[in-house]
Amino acid sequence: GVKDGRWTVLQLVEALGFSLENTDPRTRGRGIQLLSQVLLQCYSLLQEKEVLHLVLFYESRLQDHHLVVPSVLQGLRALSMCEMLSPGLAVSVLKAIFQEVHVQSLLQLDRHTVYSIITNFMSTREEELKGLGADFTFGFIQVMDGEKDPRNLLVAFQIVRDLIAKDYALGPFVEELFEVTSCYFPVDFTPPPNDPHGIQREDLILSLRAVLASTPQFAEFLLPLLIEKLDSELQSAKLDSLQTLSACCAIYGQKELQEFLPSLWSSLRREVFQTASEKIETECLAALHALSACLSRSVLSSDSEDLLDSFLSSILQDCRHHLCEPDMKLVWPSAKLLQAAAGASLRTYHHITRSILPLLLEQYTKHTQSSQRRTILEMLLGFLELQQKWGHAEEDESTLLLLQAPVCSVVFSALTDPSVQLQLVGIKALTVLGSLQGFLSSSDLELVVDHLIRLALHEEDSQSSEAAMEAAGSLAPTYPKVFSGRMVPRLEEELQSEREESYHNHRSLQQRCLQALAAVSTHTSIVRETVPVLLQHLQKVQKGTEAGNTQDMVSVCQSLHRVALQCQQDAEGCWYFHRTVVPCLLAMAVQAAMQESTHTLPGKALLEEEVLAAMIPVISAATTHLSPELAAQSVSHVVPLFLDGEVSFLPQNSFPGSFQPFGDGECLEAQRRLVALLMAFVCSLPRDVAIPQQEWLLRELLALSCSCNCPFTATTAAKCFAGLVNKHAAGQQLDEILQLAVNKMEPALAEGPRRTQALTLLLWVTKALVLRYHPLSSSLTDKLLGLLGDTELGPAAADGFSLLMAESPDVLHKGCHADVRIMFRQRFFTDNVPKLVQGFHRAGPDVKANYLKGLSHVLNHLPKPVLVTELPTLLSLLLEALSCSDRVVQLSTLSCLHPLLLEAPQIMSLHVDTLVTKFLNLTSSPTMAVRIAALRCAHALTSLPTTVLLPYKGRVIRALAKPLDDKKRLVRKEAVAARGEWFLLGSPGR
């Protein structure tokens, strides 16, 4: 009635008169409870006069019997949310609560109501409450004092934060406010099992930390507390203290820290020197960094400068001498402390490096062992990286610039040391020095390039070689002229040289040259130099007749692929690479296909599957990042090449015949293979690029995929068709081409010599449609499910489910702009797994394995959280799959069960007897991969509840003794790990 306006609240009060004035406190309580419940729903409808009367009424009832007070507080909470609250009433209510209610004697919910009233008034009546001055703060302290419930503490901590952040008067009660909150530090709270409120220990820690670190006024009380907890034995207390100290440094100045700096440094140093915990060490270093940064910010007068200097001097005094003992255990803790302080500001960096860099250079010269030098250089590298953080320093300020010659000398000497580990640190240091603007002179840069070439090409150890190439790649954009003028010509020379050395060594050197050319191509001006060299070498290899031609071509393509990936983020470099490389590769491939058609020998290696497969990612990577305008320009040449034989845009386009990859005749088989390159190009185009003659192209691809005898060509045609269908705009044209595809597939699948090609086409078209949620995808999937019962095609159809669910490397993935909807795997699972299970139960014994294989492929690619929720219904089927003789089914099922053992131990433990038996049986499988997977699952079983596993302990340990003698090392390794874990089962502390 009140809500509808038929009654006023005051009429309700009158109607409740008998209850509200009753002598029985329970009856009064029920009357006020009803009134309060109405107010909680209707507070927004109240008029100012009504609110005034109600407030006065409720305030008077705060002195009533303790059974009545909870309902009174609910009513006041409703009134605290009223907009029509007269000035002064908020203060009046809070004063009444502070004076009349002993809050901590109330139940949790009623205490929470009080905090809600205070929060509501603080958000709407801030100025009025501030008029109370420090009395408001004192009143709140009394309310909160002794609070224990985590739900209430979160609200109370927020109120304290607001008191401080909104500048309420704390008056003489700063210490009391600190005491009433700091008594919870460090937080010791473990949520009860199945806690419906979801409050975690971390929530309380962060909320309390926000309070303690909210004002410098707490510093004189908080810092001694933090030092005390740092000196305790409890690791969680140490961590909490360190993180709180770091948080405080963000708002403290040198005035707050001055008195406590010696004690803080002493505690931090002790923890870093003595702790075995990596977490504590990390937090100590973060706290020291925060302290140094805080002192640096506070340097405004000469006195405060002295404070920073004296603090840093004490750090140097305690740590510096340990750096002279590179074999001793305190060398790294000391270096880390110095680096933490040095990284706080440019001022701290200069203060510390003035003392440390000359010392490290001196120690490097003094110690001659590679291991000692490596330690010293790694410390030096840490300080160099800090200089990198501060960027280019003024010459008169930077210690590093004054030590340029000895630093370069030390780094260059490391690069020529026989120790690979020292070389690797030297290469890292070289990369950092190169990134410091103006540090390396032109002669130094030439020396850097020479060292990198030597290491990349001639260093025996592959680690150093790869590191040198990476370093060249990271430095090249900073010094493009030096690298394109000095490194690229040297690499080209080495690549073309005909050396009098063994064939293997020559091949190895050429491989490294190709890798180095790719690695250094990280700037457009260098790409313009390296790409012609790589293409020239590919043409040279194509014309050769040596046995290793195929592998050499693959190596060049791998290098071109790396260059393409490095160009993708630079529009100019990307377009240069595309217009240079794609026509050249197409021209070489067309030339080779023509020669094959006319039975000319050279160039045959280029048509090998392995080489074409290596060219696909090059063309794809060169195309995916083109702008739509440039992509349209390119597609207008490439598609007519394949449909019309239009070769005019290709370099060196004088071919011995016409190019007809979609033509009939056995002599064109080599030309048809080049559809793989068409696929790489058209399936990587942005979705909004129109493809000329697309319908004709789709029909040709469809015909080729169904009629071609070569599996490679048929598969690439099917993939290309699927890639185009996936991006094709919905509408009549798409429906017609899909109907044509279905009409081609159905008879071919039913009978005839090309059932396998038809299945391949079905799989790829189904995948294309499943990804985009096309309506036809369900009927095509049903066709695939039907084929699982086919004795000839069943196993291949089962493997096809892996293709449907897995990420495809060359087409139909987001990187090539395919239409991939989110959660398509979950949708496919929901629609088709029930059908797979049903089919399995109906199938004959000779094809049951196909259904299990298909199911295990689907489950293997499903996100694990989804799988865990579906586990109870599918587990019995998975266990049955382990008895299947097909090793692919066994392997897929084991890899599916392994994460479930770790993530759903309670469900899995219900089937422990079956699991133990099956896993132990499979450890004797003739297939090595199955033995390894079974041992990993046996190992993962130990994550199940110990009480469930103990009856099987002896049996498993005996059974795992046999694979310890397996002839394969990887099997033995897994057996050792699994058996060791079972031995420890049930031990104390496990």
XYZ file of C-alpha atoms in Angstrom, residues 157 178-188 204-205 208-209 212 222 224-230 236-245:
35
model
C 38.841 -0.936 6.487
C 46.295 3.043 13.847
C 45.999 0.649 16.801
C 42.417 -0.295 16.030
C 43.435 -1.356 12.488
C 47.045 -2.526 12.893
C 46.006 -5.118 15.496
C 44.980 -7.283 12.500
C 48.488 -7.131 10.972
C 49.688 -9.518 9.675
C 46.373 -11.013 8.609
C 45.900 -14.561 9.861
C 41.822 -8.805 3.804
C 45.588 -8.374 3.328
C 44.380 -3.639 5.433
C 47.523 -2.692 3.494
C 48.216 1.189 6.742
C 53.870 1.431 11.517
C 58.593 -0.222 14.136
C 55.790 -2.774 13.669
C 57.069 -3.713 10.206
C 60.638 -4.081 11.493
C 59.382 -6.288 14.332
C 57.443 -8.561 11.944
C 60.426 -8.686 9.556
C 53.915 -14.912 5.586
C 54.493 -12.109 8.144
C 57.807 -11.208 6.478
C 56.212 -11.092 3.016
C 53.287 -8.987 4.205
C 55.645 -6.567 6.021
C 57.876 -6.141 2.962
C 54.948 -5.552 0.603
C 53.436 -3.054 3.043
C 56.779 -1.234 3.341
